[in-house]
Short mmCIF file of C-alpha atoms and ligand atoms in Angstrom, two decimals:
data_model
loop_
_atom_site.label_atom_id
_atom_site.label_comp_id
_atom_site.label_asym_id
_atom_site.label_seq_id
_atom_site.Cartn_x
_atom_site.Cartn_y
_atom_site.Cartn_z
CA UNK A 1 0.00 0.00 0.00
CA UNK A 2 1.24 3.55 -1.19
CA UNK A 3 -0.82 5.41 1.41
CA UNK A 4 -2.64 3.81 4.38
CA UNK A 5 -3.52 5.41 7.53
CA UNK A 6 -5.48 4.19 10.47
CA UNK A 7 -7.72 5.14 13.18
CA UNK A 8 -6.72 9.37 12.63
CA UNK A 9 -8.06 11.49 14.61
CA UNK A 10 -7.90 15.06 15.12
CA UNK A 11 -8.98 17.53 17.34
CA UNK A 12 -8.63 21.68 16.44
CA UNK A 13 -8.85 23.78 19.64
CA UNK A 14 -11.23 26.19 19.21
CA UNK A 15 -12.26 29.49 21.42
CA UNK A 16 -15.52 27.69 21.05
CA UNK A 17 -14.29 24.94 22.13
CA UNK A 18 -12.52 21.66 21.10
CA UNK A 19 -13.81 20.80 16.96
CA UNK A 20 -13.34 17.08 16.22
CA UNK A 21 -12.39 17.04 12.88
CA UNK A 22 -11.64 13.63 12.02
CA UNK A 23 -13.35 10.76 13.97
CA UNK A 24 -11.34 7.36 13.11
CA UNK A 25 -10.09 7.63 9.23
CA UNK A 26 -9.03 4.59 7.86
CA UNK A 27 -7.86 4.62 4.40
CA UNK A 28 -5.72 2.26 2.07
CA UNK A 29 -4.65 3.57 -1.74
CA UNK A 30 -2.42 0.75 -3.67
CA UNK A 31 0.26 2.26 -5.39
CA UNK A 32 -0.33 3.48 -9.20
CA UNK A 33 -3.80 4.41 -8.58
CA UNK A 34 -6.05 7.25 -8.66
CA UNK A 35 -7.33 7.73 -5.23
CA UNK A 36 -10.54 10.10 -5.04
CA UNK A 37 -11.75 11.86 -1.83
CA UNK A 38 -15.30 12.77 -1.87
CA UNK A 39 -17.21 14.46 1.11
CA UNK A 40 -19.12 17.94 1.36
CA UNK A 41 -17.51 21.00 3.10
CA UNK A 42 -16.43 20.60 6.46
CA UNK A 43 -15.70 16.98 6.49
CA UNK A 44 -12.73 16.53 6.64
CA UNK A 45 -10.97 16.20 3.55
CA UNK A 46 -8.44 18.83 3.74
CA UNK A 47 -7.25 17.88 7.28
CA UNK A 48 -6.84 14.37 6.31
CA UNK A 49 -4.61 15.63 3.39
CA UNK A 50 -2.54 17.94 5.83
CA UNK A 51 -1.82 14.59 8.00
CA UNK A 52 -0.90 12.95 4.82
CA UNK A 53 2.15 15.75 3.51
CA UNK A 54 2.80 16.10 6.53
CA UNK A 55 1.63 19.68 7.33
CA UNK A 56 -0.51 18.85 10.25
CA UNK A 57 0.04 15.89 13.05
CA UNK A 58 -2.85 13.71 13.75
CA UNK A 59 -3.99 13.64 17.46
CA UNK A 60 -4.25 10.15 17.12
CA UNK A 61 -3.76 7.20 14.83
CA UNK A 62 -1.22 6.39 12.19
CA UNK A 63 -0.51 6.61 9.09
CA UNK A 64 2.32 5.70 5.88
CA UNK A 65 2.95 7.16 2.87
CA UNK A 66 4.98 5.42 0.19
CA UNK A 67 5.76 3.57 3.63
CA UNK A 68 7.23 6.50 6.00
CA UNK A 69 5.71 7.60 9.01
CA UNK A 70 4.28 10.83 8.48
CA UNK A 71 4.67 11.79 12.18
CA UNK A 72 8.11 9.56 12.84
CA UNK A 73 9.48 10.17 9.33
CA UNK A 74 8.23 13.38 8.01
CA UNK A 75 11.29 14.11 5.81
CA UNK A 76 10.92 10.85 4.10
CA UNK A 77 7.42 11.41 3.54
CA UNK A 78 7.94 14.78 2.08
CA UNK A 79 11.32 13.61 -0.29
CA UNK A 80 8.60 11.21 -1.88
CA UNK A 81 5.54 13.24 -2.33
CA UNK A 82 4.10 16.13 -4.19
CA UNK A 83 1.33 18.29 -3.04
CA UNK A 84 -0.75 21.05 -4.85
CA UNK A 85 -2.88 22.79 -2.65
CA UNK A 86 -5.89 24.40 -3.58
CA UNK A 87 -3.81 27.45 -3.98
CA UNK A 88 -1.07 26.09 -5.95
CA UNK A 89 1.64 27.62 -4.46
CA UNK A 90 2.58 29.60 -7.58
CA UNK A 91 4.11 33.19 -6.83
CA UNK A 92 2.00 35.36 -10.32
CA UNK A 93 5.22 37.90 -9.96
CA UNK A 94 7.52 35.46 -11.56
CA UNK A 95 8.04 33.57 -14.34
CA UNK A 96 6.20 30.28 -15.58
CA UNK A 97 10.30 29.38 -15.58
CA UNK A 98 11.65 30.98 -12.59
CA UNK A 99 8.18 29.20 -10.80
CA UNK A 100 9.59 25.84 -12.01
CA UNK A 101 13.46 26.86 -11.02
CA UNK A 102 12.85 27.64 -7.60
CA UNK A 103 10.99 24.73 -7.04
CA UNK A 104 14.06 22.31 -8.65
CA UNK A 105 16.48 24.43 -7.15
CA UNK A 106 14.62 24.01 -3.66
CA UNK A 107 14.35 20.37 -3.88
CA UNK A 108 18.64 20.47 -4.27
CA UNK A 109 19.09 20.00 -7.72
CA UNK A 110 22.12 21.94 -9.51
CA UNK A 111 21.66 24.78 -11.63
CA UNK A 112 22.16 22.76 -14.89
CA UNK A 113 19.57 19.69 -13.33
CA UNK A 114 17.47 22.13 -12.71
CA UNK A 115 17.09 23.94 -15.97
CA UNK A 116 17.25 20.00 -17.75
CA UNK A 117 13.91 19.57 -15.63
CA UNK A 118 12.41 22.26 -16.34
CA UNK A 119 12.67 21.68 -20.09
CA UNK A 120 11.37 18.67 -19.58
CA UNK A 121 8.46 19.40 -17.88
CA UNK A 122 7.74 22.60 -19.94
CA UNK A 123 7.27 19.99 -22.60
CA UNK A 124 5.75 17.50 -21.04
CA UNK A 125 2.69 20.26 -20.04
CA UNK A 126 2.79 22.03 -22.98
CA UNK A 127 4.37 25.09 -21.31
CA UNK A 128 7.23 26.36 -23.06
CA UNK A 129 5.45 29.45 -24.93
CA UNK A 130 4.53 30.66 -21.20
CA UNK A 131 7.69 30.08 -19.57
CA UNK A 132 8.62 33.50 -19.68
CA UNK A 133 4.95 35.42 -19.17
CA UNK A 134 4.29 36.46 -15.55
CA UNK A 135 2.52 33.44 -13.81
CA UNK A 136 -0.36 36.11 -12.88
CA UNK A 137 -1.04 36.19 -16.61
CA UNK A 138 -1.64 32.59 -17.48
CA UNK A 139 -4.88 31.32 -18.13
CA UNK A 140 -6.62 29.20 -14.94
CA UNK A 141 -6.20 25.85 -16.97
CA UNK A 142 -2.46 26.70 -17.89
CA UNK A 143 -1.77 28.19 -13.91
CA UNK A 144 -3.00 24.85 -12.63
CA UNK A 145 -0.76 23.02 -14.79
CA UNK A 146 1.92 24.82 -13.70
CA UNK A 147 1.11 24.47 -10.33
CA UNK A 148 1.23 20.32 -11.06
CA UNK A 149 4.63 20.83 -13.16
CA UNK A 150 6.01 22.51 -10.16
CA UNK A 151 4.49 19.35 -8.22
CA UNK A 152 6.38 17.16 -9.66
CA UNK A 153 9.45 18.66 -9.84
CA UNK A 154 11.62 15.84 -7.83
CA UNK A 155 9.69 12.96 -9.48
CA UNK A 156 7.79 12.10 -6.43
CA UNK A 157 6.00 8.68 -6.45
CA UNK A 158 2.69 9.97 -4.65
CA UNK A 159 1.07 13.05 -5.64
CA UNK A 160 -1.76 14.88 -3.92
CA UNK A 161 -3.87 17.14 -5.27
CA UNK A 162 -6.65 19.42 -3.79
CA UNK A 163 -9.43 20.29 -6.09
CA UNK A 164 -7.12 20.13 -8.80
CA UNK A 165 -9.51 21.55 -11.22
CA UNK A 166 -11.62 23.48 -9.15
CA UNK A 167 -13.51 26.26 -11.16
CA UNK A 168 -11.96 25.69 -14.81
CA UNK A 169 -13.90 25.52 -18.14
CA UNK A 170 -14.90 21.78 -19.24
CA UNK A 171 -11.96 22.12 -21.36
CA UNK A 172 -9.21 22.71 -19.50
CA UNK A 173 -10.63 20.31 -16.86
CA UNK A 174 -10.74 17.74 -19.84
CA UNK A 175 -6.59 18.16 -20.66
CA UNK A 176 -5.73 18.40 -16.86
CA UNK A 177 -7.67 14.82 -15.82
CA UNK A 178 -5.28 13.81 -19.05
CA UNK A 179 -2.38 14.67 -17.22
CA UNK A 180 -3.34 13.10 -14.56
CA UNK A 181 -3.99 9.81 -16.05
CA UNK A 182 -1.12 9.96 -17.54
CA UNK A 183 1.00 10.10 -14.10
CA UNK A 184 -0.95 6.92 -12.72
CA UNK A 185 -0.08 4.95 -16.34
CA UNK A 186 3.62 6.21 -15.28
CA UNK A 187 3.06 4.48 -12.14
CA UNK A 188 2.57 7.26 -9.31
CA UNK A 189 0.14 7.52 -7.08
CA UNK A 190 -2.43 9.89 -7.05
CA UNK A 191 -4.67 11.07 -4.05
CA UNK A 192 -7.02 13.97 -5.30
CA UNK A 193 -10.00 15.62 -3.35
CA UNK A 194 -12.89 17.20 -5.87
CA UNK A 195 -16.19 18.29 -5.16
CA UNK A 196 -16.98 17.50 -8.89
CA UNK A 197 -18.64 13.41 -8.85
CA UNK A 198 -18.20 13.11 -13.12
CA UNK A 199 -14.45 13.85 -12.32
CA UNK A 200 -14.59 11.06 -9.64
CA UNK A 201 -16.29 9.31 -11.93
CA UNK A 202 -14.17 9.19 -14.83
CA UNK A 203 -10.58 9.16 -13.32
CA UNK A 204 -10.74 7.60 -10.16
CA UNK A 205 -10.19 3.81 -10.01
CA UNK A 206 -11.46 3.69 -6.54
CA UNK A 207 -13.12 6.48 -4.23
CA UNK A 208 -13.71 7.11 -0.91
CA UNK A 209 -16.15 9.47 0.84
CA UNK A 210 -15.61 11.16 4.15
CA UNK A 211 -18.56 12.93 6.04
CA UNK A 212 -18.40 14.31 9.61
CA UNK A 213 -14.81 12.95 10.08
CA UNK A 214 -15.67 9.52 9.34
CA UNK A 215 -15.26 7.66 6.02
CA UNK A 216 -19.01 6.42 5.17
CA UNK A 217 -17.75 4.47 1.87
CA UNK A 218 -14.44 3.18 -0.14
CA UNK A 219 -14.74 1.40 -3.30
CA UNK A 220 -14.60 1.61 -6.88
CA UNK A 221 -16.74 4.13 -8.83
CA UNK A 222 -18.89 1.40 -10.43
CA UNK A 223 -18.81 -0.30 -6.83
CA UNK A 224 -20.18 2.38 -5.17
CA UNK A 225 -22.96 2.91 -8.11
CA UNK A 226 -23.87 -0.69 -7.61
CA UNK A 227 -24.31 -0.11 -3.46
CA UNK A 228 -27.06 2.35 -4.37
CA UNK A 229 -29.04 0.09 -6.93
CA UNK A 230 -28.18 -2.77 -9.27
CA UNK A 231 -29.50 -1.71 -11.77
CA UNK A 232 -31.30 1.20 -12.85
CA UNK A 233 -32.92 4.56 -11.36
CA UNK A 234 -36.39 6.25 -12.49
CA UNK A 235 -36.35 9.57 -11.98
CA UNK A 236 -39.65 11.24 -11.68
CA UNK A 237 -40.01 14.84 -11.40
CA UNK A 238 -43.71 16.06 -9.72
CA UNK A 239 -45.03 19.85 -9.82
CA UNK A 240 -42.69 22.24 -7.91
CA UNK A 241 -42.97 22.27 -4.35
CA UNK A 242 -45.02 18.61 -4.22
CA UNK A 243 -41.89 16.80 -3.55
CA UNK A 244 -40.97 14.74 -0.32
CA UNK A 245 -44.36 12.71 0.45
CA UNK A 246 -44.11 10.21 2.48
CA UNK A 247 -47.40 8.22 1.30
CA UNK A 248 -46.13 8.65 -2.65
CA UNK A 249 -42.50 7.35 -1.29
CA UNK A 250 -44.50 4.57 0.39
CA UNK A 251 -46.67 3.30 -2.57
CA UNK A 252 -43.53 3.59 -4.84
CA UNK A 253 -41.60 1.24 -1.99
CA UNK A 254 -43.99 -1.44 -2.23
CA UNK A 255 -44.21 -1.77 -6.12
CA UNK A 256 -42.59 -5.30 -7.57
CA UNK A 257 -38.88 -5.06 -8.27
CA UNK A 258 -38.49 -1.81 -6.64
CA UNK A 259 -35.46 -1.72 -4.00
CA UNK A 260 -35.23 1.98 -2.74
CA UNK A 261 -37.24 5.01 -2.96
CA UNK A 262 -36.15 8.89 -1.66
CA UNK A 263 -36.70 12.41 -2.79
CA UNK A 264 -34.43 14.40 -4.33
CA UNK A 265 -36.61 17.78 -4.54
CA UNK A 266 -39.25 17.72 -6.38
CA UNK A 267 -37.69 14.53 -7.74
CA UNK A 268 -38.75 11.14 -6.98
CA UNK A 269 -35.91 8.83 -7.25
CA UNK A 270 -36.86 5.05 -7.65
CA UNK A 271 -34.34 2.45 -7.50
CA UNK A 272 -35.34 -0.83 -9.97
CA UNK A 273 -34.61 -3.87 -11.51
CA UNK A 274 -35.58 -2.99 -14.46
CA UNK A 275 -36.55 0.00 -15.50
CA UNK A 276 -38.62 -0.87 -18.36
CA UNK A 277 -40.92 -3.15 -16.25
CA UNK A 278 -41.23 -0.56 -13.26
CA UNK A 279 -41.63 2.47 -14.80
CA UNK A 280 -45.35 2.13 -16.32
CA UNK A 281 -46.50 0.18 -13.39
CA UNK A 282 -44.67 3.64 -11.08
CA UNK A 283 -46.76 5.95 -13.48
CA UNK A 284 -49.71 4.65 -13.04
CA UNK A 285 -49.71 4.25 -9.37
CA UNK A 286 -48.35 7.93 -9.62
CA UNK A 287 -51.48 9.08 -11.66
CA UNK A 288 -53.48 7.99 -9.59
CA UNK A 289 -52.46 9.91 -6.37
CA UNK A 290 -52.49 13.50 -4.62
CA UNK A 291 -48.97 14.55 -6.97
CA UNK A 292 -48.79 15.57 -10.95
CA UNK A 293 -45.97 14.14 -12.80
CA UNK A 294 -43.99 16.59 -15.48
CA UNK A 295 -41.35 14.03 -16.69
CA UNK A 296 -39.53 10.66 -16.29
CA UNK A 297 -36.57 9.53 -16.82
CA UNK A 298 -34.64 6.42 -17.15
CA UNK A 299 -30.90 6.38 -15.76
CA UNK A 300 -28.03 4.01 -13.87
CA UNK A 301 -27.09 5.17 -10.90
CA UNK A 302 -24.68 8.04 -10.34
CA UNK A 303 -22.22 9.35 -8.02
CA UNK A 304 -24.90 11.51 -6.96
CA UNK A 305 -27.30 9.18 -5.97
CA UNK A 306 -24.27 7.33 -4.00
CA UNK A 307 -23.36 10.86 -2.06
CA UNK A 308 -26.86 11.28 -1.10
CA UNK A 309 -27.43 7.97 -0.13
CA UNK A 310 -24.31 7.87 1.71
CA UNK A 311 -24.10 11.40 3.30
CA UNK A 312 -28.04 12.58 3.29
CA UNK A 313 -26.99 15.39 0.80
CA UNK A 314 -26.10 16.24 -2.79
CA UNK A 315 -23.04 17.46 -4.26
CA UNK A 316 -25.28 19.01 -7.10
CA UNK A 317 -25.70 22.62 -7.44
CA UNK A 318 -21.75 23.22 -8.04
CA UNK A 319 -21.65 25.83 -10.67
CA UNK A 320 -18.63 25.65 -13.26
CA UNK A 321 -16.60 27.90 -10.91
CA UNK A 322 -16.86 25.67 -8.28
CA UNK A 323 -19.56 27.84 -6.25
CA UNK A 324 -22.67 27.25 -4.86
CA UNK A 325 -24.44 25.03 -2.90
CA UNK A 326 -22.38 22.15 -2.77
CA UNK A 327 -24.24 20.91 0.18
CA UNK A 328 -23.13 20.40 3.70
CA UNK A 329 -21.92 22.79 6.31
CA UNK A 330 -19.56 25.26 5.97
CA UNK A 331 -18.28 24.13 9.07
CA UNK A 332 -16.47 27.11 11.63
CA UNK A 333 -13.28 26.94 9.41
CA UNK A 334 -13.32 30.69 8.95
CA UNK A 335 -12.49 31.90 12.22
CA UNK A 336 -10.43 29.18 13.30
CA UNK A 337 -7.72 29.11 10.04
CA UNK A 338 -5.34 31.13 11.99
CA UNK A 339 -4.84 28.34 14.49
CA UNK A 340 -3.83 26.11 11.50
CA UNK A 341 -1.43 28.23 10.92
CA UNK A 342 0.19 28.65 14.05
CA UNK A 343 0.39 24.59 14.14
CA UNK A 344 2.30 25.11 11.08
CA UNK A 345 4.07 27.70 11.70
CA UNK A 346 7.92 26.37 11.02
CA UNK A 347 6.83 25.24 7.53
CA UNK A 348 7.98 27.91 5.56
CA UNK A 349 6.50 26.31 2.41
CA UNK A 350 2.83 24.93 3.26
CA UNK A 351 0.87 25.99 0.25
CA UNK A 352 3.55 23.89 -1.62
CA UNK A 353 5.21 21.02 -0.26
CA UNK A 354 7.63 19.02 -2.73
CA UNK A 355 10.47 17.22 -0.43
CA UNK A 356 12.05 19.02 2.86
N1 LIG B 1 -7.50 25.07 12.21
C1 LIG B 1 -8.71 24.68 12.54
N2 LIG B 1 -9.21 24.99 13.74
C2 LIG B 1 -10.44 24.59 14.12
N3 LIG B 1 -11.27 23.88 13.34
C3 LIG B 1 -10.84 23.55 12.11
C4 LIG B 1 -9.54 23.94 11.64
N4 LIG B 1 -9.39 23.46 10.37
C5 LIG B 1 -10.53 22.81 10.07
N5 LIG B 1 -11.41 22.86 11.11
C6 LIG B 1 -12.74 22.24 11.19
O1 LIG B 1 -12.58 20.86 10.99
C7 LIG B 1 -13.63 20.34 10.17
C8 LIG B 1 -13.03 19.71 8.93
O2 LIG B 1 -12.46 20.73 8.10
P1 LIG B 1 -11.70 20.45 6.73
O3 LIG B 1 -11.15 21.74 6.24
O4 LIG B 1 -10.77 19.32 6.88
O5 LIG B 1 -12.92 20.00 5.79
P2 LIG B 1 -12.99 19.85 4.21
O6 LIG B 1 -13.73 18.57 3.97
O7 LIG B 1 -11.66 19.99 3.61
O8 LIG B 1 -13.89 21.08 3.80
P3 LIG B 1 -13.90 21.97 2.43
O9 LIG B 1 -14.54 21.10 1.39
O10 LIG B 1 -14.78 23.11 2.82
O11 LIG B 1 -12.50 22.37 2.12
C9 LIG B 1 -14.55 21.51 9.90
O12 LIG B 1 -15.57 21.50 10.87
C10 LIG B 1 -13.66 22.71 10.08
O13 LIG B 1 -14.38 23.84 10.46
#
């Protein structure tokens, strides 16, 4: 196992009083995989991400990456990861280059093995014609690939990556989850938190999602799908504001070949066998009670429908910037960041870590 950590807890202190961030997080990512980390705001991800680069010391449990301690062995830990933060750690007053040199140079490497790199991975991400344009100029999808070049820098063998693609156009996204693929088939690890489930979806071999400190579910994508229903989900959307009764729920419950029922909304979700069989038997049972149906449809499960099975609440509502209601509570992060900081205070790098 390239990451595996067990029984983490952690505990902020808080004017308010102690917050219990993490509640017994067990985790296990095999090495060459793509490791997603689902849960909404205020879960948990980002301190179990601090424990794992070492930013942050758990106040209980273990855990290993690429088989370091990250409390006993921290510099190990950090000479074989990479981490991009959220905020990418690139400085916009310098150079796409002199980004990437700093970084090589910081991780040890001579002047000449440092330049070498850089070449490299200017070519590798497509970056040479904005090697030399202010880093504050870049476009969001060619700033976050920076951000990963810089990442990967000293070749680490686990990378981690927080939101990686957080608020760029389909596009970008697109030629990012490329390069990202691309570092798995290379044989590095990859641990990445998004709130976006089609991301999950399509790069993540397995997944696991956290909610109130505690991991609710870890399997593969298709897995996870299967958990919810084997086999397919009829959708059924009823006149705004007639969603969530109980007696509809009921009658849909005890229809043959049905095997769960909840509202999303104003949307029915029914979980079948087979769709084809359920779904006029559902309308008609549906016609004749209190709510009007506007439209059907016929899906497999999604992410979706595992988050809100799993947590209670939906992921949807994330707009293409990566705002909105993504569900969840916001948590009291705001007015307790500082105290983060002070626990890392030391760490003259945190935003990003590549090696000690
Ligand atoms: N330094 C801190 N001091 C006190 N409480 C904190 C601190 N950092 C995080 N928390 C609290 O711990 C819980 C977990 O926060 P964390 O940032 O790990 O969640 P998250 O899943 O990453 O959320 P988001 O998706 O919003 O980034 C939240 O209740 C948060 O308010």
């Amino acid at each position: 196992m390239e990451i595996e950590a067990e029984g983490l807890r952690k505990i902020y202190p808080s004017k308010a009083g102690p917050v219990e961030a993490l509640d017994g997080v067990d985790l296990r990512v095999a090495r060459g995989k793509i490791f997603g980390f689902l849960g909404p705001n205020g879960a948990g991800k980002t301190t179990v991400i601090r424990i794992l680069v070492t930013l942050s010391r758990p106040t209980s449990g273990t855990a290993r990456v690429a088989g370091f301690d990250v409390v006993g062995q921290p510099r190990q830990v950090r000479s074989h990861i990479g981490y991009v933060s959220q905020a990418g750690g690139v400085d916009g007053g310098m150079t796409g280059r002199a980004n990437l040199l700093l970084q090589a140079r910081l991780q040890g490497m001579s002047k000449a093995d440092a330049m070498a790199r850089v070449g490299e991975l200017a070519g590798r991400f497509s970056l040479e014609e904005v090697l030399d344009r202010p880093a504050a100029t870049l476009s969001g999808g060619l700033s976050r690939r920076l951000a990963l070049a810089m990442g990967l820098v000293h070749r680490p063998s686990v990378v981690f990556l927080d939101e990686p693609t957080l608020g760029l156009d389909p596009s970008a996204r697109v030629e990012l989850w490329q390069e990202i693929g691309a570092l798995s088939a290379e044989g590095a690890t990859v641990f990445l938190t998004t709130h976006y489930l089609e991301e999950a979806d399509t790069l993540c071999d397995e997944l696991a999602i956290i909610d109130h400190g505690r991991i609710v579910s870890q399997d593969s994508p298709a897995a996870l799908k299967r958990q919810v229903a084997d086999g397919e989900v009829v959708s059924v959307t009823v006149g705004h504001g007639h969603g969530g009764s109980d007696e509809v729920r009921e009658e849909a419950e005890a229809l043959p070949g049905v095997r769960r029922v909840w509202w999303e909304g104003d949307v029915l979700r029914v979980a079948v066998t087979d769709g084809s069989e359920a779904m006029p038997q559902l309308l008609r049972r549906l016609d004749a009670g209190p709510v009007s149906v506007r439209s059907v449809a016929l899906s497999a499960p999604s992410l979706d429908d595992v988050f809100l099975h799993k947590t209670g609440r939906t992921l949807r509502g994330v707009d293409s910037a990566g705002n909105g209601s993504r569900g969840g509570h916001a948590g009291n992060a705001g007015d307790t960041r500082k105290e983060e900081g002070l626990e890392d205070s030391g760490n003259p790098d945190a935003d990003q870590l590549q090696g000690a």
